[in-house]
Short mmCIF file of C-alpha atoms and ligand atoms in Angstrom, two decimals:
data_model
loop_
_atom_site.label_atom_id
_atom_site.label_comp_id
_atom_site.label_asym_id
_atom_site.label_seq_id
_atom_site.Cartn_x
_atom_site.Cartn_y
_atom_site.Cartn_z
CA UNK A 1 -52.82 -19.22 -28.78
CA UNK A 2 -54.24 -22.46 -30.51
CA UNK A 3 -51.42 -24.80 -31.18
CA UNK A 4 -51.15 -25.43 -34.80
CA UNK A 5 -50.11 -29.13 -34.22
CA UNK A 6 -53.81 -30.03 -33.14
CA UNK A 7 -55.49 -28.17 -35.65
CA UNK A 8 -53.68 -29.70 -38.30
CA UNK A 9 -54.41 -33.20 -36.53
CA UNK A 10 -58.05 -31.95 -36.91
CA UNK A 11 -58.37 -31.29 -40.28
CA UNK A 12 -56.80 -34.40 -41.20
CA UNK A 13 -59.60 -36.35 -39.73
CA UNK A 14 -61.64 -34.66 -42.50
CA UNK A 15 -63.18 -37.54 -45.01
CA UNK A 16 -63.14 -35.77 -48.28
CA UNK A 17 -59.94 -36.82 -51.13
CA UNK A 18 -60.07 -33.04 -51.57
CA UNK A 19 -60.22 -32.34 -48.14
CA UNK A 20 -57.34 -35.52 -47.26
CA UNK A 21 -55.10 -33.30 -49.89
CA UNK A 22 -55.30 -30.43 -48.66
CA UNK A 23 -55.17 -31.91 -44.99
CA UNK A 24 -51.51 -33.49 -46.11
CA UNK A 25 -50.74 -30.42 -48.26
CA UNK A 26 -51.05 -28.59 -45.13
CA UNK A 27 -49.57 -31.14 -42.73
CA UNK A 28 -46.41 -31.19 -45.20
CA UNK A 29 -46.29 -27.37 -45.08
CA UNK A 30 -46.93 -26.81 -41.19
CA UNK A 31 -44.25 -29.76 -40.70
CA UNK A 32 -41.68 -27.80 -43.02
CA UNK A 33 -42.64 -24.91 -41.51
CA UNK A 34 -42.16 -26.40 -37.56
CA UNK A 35 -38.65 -28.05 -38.39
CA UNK A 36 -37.63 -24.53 -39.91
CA UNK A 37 -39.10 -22.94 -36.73
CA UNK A 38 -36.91 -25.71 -34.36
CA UNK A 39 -34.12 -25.68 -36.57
CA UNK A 40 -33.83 -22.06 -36.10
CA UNK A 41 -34.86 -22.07 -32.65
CA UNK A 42 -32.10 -24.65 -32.11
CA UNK A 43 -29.35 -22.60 -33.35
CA UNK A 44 -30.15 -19.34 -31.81
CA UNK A 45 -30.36 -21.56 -28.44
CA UNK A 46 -27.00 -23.09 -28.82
CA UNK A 47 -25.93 -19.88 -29.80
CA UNK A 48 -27.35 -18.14 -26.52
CA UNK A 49 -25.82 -21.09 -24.78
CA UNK A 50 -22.51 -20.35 -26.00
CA UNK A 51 -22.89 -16.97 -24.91
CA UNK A 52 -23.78 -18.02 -21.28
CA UNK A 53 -21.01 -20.19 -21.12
CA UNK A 54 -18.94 -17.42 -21.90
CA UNK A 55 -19.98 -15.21 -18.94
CA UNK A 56 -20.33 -18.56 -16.67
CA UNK A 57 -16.56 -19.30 -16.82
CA UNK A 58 -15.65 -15.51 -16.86
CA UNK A 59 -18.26 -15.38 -13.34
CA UNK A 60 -16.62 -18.37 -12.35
CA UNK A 61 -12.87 -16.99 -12.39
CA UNK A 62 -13.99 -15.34 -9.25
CA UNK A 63 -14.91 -19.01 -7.06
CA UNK A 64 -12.24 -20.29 -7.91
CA UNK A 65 -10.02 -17.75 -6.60
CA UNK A 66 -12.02 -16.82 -3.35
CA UNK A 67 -11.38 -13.47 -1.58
CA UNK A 68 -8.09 -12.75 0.19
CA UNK A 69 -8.44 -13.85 3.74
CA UNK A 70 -9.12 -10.76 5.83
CA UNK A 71 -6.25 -9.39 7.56
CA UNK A 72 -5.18 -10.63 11.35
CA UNK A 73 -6.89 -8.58 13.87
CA UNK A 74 -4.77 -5.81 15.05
CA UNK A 75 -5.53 -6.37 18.75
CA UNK A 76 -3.97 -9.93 18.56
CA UNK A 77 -2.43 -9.48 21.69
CA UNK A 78 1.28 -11.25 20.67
CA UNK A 79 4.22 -10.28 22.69
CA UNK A 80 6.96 -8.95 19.66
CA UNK A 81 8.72 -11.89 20.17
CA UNK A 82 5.95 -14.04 18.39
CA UNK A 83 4.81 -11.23 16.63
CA UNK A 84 8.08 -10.77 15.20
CA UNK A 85 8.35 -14.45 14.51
CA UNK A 86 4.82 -14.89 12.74
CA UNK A 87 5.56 -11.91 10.43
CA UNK A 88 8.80 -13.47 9.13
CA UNK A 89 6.80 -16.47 7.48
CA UNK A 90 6.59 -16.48 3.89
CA UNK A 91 4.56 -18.24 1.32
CA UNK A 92 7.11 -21.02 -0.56
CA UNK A 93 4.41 -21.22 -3.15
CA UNK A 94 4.76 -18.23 -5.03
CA UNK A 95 1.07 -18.01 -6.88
CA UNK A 96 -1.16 -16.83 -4.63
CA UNK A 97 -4.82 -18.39 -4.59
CA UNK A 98 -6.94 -15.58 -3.76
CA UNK A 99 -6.65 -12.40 -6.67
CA UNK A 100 -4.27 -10.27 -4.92
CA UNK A 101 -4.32 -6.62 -4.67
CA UNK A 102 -1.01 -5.30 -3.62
CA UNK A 103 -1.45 -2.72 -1.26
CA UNK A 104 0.58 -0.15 0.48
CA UNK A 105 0.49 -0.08 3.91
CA UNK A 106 0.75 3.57 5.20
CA UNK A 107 2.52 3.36 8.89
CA UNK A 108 2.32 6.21 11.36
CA UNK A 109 4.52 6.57 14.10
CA UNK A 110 3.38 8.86 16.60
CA UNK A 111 3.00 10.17 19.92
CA UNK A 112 -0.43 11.20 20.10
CA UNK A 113 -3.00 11.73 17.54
CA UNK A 114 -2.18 11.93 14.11
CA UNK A 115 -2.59 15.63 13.28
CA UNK A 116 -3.35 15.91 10.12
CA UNK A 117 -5.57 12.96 9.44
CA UNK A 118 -8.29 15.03 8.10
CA UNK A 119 -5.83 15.90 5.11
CA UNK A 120 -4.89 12.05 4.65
CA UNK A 121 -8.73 11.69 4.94
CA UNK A 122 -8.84 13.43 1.96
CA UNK A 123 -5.97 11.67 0.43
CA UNK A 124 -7.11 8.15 0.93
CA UNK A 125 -10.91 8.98 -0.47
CA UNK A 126 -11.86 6.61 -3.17
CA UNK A 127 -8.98 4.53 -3.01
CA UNK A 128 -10.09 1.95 -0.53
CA UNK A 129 -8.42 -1.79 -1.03
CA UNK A 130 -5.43 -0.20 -2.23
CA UNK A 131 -3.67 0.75 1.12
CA UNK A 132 -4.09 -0.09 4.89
CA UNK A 133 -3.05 1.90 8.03
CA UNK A 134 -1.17 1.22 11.10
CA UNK A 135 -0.56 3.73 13.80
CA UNK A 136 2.16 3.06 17.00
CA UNK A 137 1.24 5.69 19.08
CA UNK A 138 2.88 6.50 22.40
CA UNK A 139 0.76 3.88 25.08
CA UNK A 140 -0.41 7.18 27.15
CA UNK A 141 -2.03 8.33 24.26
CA UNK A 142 -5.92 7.36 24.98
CA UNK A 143 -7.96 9.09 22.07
CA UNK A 144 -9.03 8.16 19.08
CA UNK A 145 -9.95 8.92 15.98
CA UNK A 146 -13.19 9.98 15.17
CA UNK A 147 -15.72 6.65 13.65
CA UNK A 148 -15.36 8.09 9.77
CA UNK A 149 -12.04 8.45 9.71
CA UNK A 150 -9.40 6.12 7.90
CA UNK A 151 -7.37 5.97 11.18
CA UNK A 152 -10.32 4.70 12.95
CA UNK A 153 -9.39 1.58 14.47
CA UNK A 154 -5.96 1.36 13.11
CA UNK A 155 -3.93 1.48 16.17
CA UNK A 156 -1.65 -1.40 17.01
CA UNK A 157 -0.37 -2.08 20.51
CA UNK A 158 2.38 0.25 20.98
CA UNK A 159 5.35 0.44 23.62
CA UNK A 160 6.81 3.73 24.95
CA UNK A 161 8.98 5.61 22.41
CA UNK A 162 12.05 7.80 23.46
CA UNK A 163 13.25 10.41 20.70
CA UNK A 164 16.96 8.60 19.21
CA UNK A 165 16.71 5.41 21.31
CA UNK A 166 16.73 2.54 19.92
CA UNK A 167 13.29 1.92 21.03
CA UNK A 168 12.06 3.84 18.45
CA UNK A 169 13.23 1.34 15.68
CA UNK A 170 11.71 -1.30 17.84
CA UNK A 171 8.47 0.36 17.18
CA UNK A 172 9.39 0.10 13.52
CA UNK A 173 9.51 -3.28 13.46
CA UNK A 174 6.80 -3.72 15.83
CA UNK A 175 4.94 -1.55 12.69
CA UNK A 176 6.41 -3.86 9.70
CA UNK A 177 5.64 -6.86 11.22
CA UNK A 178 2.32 -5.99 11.96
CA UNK A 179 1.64 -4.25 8.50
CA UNK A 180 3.34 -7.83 6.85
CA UNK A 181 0.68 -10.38 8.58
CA UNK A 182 -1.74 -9.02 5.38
CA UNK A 183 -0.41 -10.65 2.44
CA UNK A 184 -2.08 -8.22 0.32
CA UNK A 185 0.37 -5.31 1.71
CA UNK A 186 3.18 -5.11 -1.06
CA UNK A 187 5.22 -1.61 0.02
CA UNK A 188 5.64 -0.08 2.91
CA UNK A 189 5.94 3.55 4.06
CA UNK A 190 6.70 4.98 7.49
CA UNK A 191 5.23 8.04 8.36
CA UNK A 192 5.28 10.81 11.32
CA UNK A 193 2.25 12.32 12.70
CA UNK A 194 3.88 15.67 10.59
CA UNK A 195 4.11 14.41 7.04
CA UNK A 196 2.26 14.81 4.14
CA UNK A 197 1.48 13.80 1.31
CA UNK A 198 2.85 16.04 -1.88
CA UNK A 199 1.30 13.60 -4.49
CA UNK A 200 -2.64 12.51 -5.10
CA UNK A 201 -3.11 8.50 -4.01
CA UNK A 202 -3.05 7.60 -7.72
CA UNK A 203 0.13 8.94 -8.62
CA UNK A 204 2.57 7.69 -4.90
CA UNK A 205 0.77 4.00 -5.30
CA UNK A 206 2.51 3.40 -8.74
CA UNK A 207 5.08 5.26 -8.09
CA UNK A 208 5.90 3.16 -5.07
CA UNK A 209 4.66 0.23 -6.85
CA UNK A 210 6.66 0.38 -10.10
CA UNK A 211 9.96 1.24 -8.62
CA UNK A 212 12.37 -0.88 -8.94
CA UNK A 213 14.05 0.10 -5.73
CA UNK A 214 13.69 0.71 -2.18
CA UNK A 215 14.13 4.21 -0.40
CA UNK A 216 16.16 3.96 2.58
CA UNK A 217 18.28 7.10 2.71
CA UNK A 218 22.01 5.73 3.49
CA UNK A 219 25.14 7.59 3.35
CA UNK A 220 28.42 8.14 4.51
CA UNK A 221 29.05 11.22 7.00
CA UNK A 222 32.29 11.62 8.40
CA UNK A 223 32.70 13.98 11.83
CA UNK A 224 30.85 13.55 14.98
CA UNK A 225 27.12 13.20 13.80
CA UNK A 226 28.36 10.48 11.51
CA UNK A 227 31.39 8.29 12.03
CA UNK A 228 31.35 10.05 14.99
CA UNK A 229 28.52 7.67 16.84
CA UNK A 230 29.96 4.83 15.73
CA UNK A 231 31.23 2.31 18.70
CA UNK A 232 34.35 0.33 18.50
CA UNK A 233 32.41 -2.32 20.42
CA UNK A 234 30.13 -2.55 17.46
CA UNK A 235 32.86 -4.75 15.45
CA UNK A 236 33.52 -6.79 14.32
CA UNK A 237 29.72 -7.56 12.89
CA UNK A 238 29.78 -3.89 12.09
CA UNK A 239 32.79 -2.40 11.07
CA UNK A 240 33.37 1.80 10.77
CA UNK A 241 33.77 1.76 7.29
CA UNK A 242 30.05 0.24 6.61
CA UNK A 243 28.83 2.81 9.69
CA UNK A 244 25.72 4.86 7.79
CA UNK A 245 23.76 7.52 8.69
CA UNK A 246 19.78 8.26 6.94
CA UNK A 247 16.43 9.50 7.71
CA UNK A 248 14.50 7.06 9.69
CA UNK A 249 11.56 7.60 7.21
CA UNK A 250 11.56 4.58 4.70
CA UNK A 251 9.36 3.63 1.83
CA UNK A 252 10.29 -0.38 1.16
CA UNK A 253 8.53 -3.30 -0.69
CA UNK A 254 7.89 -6.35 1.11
CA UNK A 255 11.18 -8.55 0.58
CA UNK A 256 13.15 -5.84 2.55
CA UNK A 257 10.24 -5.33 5.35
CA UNK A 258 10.69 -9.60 5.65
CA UNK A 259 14.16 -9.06 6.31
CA UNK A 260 14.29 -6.09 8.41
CA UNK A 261 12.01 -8.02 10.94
CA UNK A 262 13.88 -11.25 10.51
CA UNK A 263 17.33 -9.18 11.47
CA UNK A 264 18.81 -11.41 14.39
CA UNK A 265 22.43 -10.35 13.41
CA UNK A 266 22.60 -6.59 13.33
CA UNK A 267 20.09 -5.37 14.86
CA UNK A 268 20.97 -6.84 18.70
CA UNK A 269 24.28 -5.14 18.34
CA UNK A 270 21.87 -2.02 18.16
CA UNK A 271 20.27 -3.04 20.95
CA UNK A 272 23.36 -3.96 22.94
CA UNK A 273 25.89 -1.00 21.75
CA UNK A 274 24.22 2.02 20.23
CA UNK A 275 22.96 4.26 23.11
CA UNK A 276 23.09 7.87 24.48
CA UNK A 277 24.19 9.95 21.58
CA UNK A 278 24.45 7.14 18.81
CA UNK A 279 20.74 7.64 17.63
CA UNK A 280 20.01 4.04 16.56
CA UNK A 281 17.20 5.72 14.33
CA UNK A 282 19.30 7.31 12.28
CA UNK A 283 21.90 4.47 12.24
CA UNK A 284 20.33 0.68 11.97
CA UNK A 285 18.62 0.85 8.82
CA UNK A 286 20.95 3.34 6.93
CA UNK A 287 23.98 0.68 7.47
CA UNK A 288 21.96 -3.09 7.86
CA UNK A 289 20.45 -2.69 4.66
CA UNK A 290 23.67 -1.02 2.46
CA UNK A 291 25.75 -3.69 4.35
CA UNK A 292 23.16 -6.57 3.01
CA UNK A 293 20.62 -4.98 0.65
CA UNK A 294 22.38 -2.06 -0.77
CA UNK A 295 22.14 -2.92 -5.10
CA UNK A 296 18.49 -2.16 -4.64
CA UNK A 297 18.45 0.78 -2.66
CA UNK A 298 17.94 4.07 -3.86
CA UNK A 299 20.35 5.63 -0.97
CA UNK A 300 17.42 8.37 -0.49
CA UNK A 301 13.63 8.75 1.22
CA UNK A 302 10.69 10.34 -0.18
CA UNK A 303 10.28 12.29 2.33
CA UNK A 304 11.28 15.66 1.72
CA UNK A 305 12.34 17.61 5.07
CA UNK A 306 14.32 21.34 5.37
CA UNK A 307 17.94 21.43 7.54
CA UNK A 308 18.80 24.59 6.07
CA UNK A 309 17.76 26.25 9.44
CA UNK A 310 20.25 24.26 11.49
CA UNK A 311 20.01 22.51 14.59
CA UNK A 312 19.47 19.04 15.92
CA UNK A 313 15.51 18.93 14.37
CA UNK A 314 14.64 20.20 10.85
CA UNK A 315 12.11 22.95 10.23
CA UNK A 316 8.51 22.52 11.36
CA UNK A 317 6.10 24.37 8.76
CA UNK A 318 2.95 26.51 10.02
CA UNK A 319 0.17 28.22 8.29
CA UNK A 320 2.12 31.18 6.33
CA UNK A 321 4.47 28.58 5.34
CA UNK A 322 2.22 27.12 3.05
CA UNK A 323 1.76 28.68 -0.09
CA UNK A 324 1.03 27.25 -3.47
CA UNK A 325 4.82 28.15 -4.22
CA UNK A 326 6.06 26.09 -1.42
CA UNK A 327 4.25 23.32 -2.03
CA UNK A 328 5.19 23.02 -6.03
CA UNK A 329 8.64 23.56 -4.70
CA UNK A 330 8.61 20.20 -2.56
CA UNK A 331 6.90 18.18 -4.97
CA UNK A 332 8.98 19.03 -8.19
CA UNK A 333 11.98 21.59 -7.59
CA UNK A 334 14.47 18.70 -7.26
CA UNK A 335 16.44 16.12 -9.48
CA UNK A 336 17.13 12.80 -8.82
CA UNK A 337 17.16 9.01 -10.39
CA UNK A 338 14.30 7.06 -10.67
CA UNK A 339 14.37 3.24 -12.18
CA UNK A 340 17.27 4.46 -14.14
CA UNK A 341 15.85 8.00 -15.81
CA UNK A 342 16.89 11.73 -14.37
CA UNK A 343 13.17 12.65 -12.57
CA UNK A 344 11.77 15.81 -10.95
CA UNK A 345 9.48 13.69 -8.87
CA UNK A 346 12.06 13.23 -5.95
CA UNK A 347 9.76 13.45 -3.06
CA UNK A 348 6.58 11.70 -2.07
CA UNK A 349 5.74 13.15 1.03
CA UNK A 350 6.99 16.08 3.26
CA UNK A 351 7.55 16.56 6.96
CA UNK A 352 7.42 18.62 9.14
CA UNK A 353 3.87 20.43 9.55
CA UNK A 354 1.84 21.29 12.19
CA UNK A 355 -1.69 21.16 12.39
CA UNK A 356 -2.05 25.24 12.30
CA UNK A 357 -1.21 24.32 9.14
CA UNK A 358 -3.91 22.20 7.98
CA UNK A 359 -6.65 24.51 6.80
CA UNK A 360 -4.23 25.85 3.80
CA UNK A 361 -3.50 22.79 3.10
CA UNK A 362 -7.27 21.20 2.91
CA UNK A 363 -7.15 24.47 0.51
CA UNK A 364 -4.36 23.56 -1.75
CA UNK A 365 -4.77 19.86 -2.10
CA UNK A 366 -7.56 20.12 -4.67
CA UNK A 367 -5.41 22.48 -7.03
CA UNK A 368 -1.69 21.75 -6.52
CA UNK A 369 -1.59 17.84 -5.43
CA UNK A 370 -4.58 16.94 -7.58
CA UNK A 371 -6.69 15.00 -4.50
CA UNK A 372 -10.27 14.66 -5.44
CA UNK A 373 -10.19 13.24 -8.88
C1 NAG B 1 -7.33 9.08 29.50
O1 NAG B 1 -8.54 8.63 30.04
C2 NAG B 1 -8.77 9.02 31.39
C3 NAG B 1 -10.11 8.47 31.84
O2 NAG B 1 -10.56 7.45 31.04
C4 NAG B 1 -8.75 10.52 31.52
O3 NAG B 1 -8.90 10.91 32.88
C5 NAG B 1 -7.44 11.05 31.00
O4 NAG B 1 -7.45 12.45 31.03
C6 NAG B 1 -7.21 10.57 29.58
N1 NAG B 1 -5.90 11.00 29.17
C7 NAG B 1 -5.72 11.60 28.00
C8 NAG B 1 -4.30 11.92 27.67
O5 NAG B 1 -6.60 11.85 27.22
C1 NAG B 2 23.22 2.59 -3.05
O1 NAG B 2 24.36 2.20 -2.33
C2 NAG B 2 24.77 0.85 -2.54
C3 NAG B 2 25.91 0.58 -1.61
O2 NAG B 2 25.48 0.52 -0.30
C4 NAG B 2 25.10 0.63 -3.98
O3 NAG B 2 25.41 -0.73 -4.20
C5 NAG B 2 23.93 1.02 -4.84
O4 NAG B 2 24.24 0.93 -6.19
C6 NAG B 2 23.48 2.43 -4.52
N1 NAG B 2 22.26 2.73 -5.26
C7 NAG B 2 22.17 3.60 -6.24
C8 NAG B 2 20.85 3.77 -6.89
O5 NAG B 2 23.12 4.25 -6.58
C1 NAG B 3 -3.38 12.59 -9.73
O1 NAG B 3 -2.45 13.60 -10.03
C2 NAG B 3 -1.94 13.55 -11.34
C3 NAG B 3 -0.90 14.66 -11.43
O2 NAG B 3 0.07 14.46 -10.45
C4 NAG B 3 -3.04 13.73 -12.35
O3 NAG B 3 -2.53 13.64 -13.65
C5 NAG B 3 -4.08 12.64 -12.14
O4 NAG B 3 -5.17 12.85 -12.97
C6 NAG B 3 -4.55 12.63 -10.69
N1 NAG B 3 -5.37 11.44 -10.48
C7 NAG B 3 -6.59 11.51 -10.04
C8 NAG B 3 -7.28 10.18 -9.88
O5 NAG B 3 -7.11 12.54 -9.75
#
């Protein structure tokens, strides 16, 4: 396009008074008309650059918190000791300077594979960066899970596991500690290769994650399978009357995973005193945290489970268990507390079910726990 600038420069050149009017008539004009043109060319430019400033500093939130640094390698080879140890540090600055998603860190505690990870598969879908996964599995164990699978590459290095020896809350720790070297993991959840989930992702994360308390199940049994297993030789750090009993499975927030690990008091008298039929499972966590953490305990687990058939192991669940029925029972037939209201949400997750199970339960999930949004 020809540049009216120079063709009004060219005009002026004409010799004419008529002509050296018009050519200053004209130049006046174009000149009105060019500051008009930069004056609104100017504004809608500082507007723009207003604008772009905007979105700079909202794009530049994100440098100047950089990305959470990525969580330790899970084959990092440390004895428990250190493990143990490492795990127990905490931040003393309380902001954090990465933008931190709490997560939950699902751990599984199993002897072989986990059983019914395709129905956790299905669970976890879409909700990745919210949760991470840890499995202890018994050391003889040598599969794995296959490549697309959540619990693909999630095992830590586990030690041998006996059912009720204290070994078994050794591999609990061992689990917590390694679930607490990622900062972004916020509540924690101990799972057996038989539990499931009763709830869609969505709905256990804030429950979990809004709860103003943590679910150790802790009470006070007296007769042989309660006061019962207590050891005199136990006192005086543990006395009888602070002696509880609880399912081992625990969903806890990170202050109370810190000081489980960090137990040098309590738990070596486990170590030292509660053997044979004293079931340190059933015992350590029930009474260290009511002895030291109990105003923020709930005093009950998620994890539904059925005694009503007797005997030292609850019911296990197959195939014709499961039935839409069942399932609606679990997740709301009960009443309990929850941050300080009377809730029919009582239970989280469910045990025990075998994996003859699974295929009505891949059916159900859609239509009575919601998965699949
Ligand atoms: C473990 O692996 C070895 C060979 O690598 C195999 O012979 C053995 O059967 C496996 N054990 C199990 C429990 O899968
Ligand atoms: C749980 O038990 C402890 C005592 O160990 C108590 O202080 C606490 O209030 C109880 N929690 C609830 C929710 O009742
Ligand atoms: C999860 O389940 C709840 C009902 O428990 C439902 O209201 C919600 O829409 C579900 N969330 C998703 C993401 O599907």
């Amino acid at each position: 396009m020809k540049n009216p600038l120079s063709a009004a420069v060219k005009r002026a050149s004409f010799p004419s008074p008529m002509a050296n009017l018009l050519a200053h008539l004209f130049f006046f004009i174009s000149g009105l008309t060019f500051g008009i043109i930069i004056c609104f060319h100017f504004k809608s430019f500082s507007f723009n650059l207003q604008v772009t400033n905007g979105q700079f500093s909202i794009i530049t939130e994100q440098p100047s918190s950089p990305p959470p640094p990525p969580p330790p390698s899970l084959m990092h080879g440390m004895r428990d000791e250190e493990l143990l140890w490492k795990a127990s540090m905490a931040p003393k600055i309380q902001e954090f300077p990465f933008k931190r998603v709490p997560k939950i860190a699902f751990m599984f505690l199993t002897k072989g594979p986990v059983v019914l990870a395709p129905l956790w598969d299905r669970f976890f879908k879409g909700s990745q960066g919210l949760y991470s996964i840890y499995v202890h599995s018994d050391p003889s164990f040598n599969g794995s899970e296959p490549e697309g699978s959540v619990f693909y590459g999630r095992r830590i290095a586990g030690k041998e596991v006996q059912w009720g020896n204290v070994n078994m809350v050794e591999a609990e720790r061992r689990l917590l500690a390694n679930a607490l070297l990622d900062f972004s993991n916020q509540y924690f959840v101990l799972l057996s290769e038989s539990c499931i989930p009763l709830y869609n992702f969505s709905t256990i994360y804030s429950h979990l994650m809004e709860s103003s308390h943590n679910f150790v199940e802790s009470y006070d049994l007296p007769g042989p399978v309660g006061r019962g297993r207590y050891s005199q030789e136990m006192g005086p750090t543990i006395t009888l009357d602070k002696w509880r009993k609880g399912s081992q499975w625990f969903q806890i927030d990170r202050n109370l995973a810190m000081e489980i690990i960090s137990d040098k008091t309590y738990f070596p008298v486990f170590q030292n005193y509660c053997s044979g039929s004293c079931y340190a499972d059933e015992h350590y966590l029930p009474t260290f945290v009511s002895m030291k953490f109990g105003e923020r305990n709930a005093n009950r687990t998620l994890t539904w489970v059925d005694w009503s058939r007797g005997g030292p192991h609850p019911s296990k669940f197959i195939r014709t268990d499961i039935t839409k029925e069942f399932l609606e029972k679990m997740r709301s037939g009960s009443s309990c507390e929850y941050n300080g209201a009377k809730t029919n949400i009582c239970f989280l997750f469910a045990r025990k079910f075998t994996l003859n199970a699974l295929d009505r339960l891949l059916r159900f999930a859609p239509s009575v726990m919601h998965f699949d949004n």
